[in-house]
Each structure stands twice: as structure tokens, then as C-alpha cells.
C-alpha positions as CSV (number, residue, x, y, z in Angstrom):
1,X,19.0,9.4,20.1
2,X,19.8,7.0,17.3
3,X,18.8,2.9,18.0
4,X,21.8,1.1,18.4
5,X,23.2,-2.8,19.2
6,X,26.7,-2.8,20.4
7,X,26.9,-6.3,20.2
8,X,26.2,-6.7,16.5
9,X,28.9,-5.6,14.0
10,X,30.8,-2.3,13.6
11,X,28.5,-1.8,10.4
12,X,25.4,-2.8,11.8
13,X,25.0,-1.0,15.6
14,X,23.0,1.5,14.0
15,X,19.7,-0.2,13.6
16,X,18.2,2.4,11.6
17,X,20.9,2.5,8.7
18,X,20.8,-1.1,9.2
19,X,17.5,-1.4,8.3
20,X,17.5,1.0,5.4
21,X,20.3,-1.3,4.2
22,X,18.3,-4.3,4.0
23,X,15.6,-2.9,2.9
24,X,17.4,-1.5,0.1
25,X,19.5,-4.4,-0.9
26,X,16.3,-6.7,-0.6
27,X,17.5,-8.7,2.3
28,X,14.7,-8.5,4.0
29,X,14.6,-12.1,4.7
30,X,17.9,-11.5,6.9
31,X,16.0,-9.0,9.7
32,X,12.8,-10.9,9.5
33,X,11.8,-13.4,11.9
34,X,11.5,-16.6,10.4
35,X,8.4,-18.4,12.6
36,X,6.6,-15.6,10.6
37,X,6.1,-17.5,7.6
38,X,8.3,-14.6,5.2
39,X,10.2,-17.7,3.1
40,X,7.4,-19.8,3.0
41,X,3.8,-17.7,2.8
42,X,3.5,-15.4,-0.1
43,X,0.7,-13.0,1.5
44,X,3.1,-12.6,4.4
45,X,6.0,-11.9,2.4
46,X,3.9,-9.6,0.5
47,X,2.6,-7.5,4.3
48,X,6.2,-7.6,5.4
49,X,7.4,-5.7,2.1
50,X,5.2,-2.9,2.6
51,X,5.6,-2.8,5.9
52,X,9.2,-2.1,5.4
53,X,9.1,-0.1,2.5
54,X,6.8,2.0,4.7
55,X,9.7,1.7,7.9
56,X,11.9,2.7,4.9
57,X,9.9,6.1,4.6
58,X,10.1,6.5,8.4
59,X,13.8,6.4,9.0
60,X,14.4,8.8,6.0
61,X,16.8,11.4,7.5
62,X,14.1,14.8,6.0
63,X,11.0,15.2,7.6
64,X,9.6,16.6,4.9
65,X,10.5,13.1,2.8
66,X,8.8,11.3,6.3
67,X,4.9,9.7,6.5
68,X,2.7,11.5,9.5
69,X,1.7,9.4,12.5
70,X,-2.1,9.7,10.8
71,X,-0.5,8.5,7.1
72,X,1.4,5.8,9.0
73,X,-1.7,4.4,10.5
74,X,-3.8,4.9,7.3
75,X,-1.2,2.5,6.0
76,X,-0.8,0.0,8.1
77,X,-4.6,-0.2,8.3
78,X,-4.4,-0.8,4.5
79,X,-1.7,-3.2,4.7
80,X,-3.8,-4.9,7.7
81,X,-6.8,-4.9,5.8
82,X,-6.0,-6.2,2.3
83,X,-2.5,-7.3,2.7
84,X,-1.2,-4.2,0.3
85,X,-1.4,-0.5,0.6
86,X,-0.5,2.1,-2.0
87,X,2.3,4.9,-1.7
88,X,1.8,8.9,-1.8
89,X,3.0,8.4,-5.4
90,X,0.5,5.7,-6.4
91,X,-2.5,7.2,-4.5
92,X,-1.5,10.4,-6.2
93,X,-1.7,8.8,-9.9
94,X,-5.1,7.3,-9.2
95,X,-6.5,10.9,-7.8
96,X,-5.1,12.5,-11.1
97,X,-6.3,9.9,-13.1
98,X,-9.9,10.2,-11.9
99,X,-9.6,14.1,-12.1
100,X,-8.6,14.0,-15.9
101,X,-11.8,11.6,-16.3
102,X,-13.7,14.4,-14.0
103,X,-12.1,17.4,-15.9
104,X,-12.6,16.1,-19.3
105,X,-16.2,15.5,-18.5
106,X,-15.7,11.8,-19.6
107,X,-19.1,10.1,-18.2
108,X,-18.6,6.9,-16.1
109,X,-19.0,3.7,-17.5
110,X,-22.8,2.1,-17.1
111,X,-23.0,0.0,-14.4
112,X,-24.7,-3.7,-15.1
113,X,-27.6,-2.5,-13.7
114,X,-28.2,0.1,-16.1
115,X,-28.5,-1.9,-18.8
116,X,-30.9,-4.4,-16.9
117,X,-32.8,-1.2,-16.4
118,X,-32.7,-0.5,-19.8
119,X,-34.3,-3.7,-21.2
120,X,-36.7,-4.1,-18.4
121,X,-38.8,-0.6,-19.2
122,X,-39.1,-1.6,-22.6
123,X,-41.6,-4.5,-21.6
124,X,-44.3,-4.2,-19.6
125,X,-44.0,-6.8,-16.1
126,X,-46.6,-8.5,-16.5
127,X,-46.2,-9.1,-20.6
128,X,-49.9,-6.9,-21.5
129,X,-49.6,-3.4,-23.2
């Protein structure tokens, strides 16, 4: 049963295709509530994107093309958490781009401490030989 408002306009009752509308068109700003901050506070703004680009990938018509409950809430987590989460697509390039590093056999970079390692063994601690 499809959301609907039958006081708003003919083009508009259905919420969902109103929704993907915005979204699409970047008019977020006119679905949003405005006490939330979404003109005037950039991290907001920013949380309220994602959160519709990920209501974007909800109302998609496929269900193949739809997020699970468990990926929706691994999302919004993310989004909750740092203020940004990343899409299939983008997680997807950084798992491929740390299995070419791991397929190639490309060693990690040292870490800081390595080096301190490094130097430190080659004097004795307490300066004697």
C-alpha cells in the first residue's frame, strides 16, 4: 500500500515518488524540516544527504536494486557515527583496492613505529657497548 497525502497536490499524494523527486532534483531543502539546522549547519546538511540518498535506495521500485534492513542499519550507524557513510559502490572500490594491494603482494607501508624501532636497536639504552 503506497504512502499517500490527499491534501497535498495531484503530483505530490504519492509520498514516495515525491520523495525520490526531491531527492533527485536536489530539493531537499523543500521536505526537510527547517528547526533541524539543514540551511544553516553544514554537518547536518551533510547527515541529511545521506540519509536521503540512502531513503533514495529504499523506495527504489527492484528489490534487487533495495538496501537490507541489516545494510540499512549498518548505514545509518555510519551516518550516526561520523556524519557520512559510504555506498555499496564506494565500499566496493575500497575492498578491491586493498585486494589488488593484497594480490600483488605489495607490502604495507611502515608504520611510524617501525622506524623508531629501527633507530632505537641500533644504540644500546643505556649509551655502553
Amino acid at each position: 500500500m503506497p504512502a499517500v497525502d490527499i491534501s497535498r497536490r495531484r503530483h505530490e499524494i504519492n509520498l514516495s515518488n515525491m520523495a525520490i523527486k526531491k531527492i533527485q532534483s536536489g530539493a531537499l531543502h523543500e521536505i526537510v524540516d527547517t528547526t533541524l539546522g539543514f540551511e544553516t549547519d553544514f554537518k547536518v546538511r551533510k547527515m541529511i544527504s545521506d540519509v536521503a540518498e540512502l531513503a533514495f535506495q529504499c523506495l527504489q521500485s527492484s528489490k534487487d536494486v533495495r538496501p537490507s534492513m541489516a545494510e540499512v542499519l549498518d548505514m545509518l550507524e555510519d551516518i550516526r557515527s561520523d556524519g557520512s557513510y559510504k555506498s555499496k559502490h564506494e565500499v566496493q572500490e575500497d575492498i578491491s583496492e586493498d585486494d589488488d594491494a593484497l594480490l600483488k603482494n605489495v607490502p604495507p607501508p611502515p608504520s611510524p613505529h617501525s622506524h623508531l624501532v629501527t633507530i632505537s636497536n641500533s644504540t644500546p639504552p643505556n649509551g655502553s657497548q
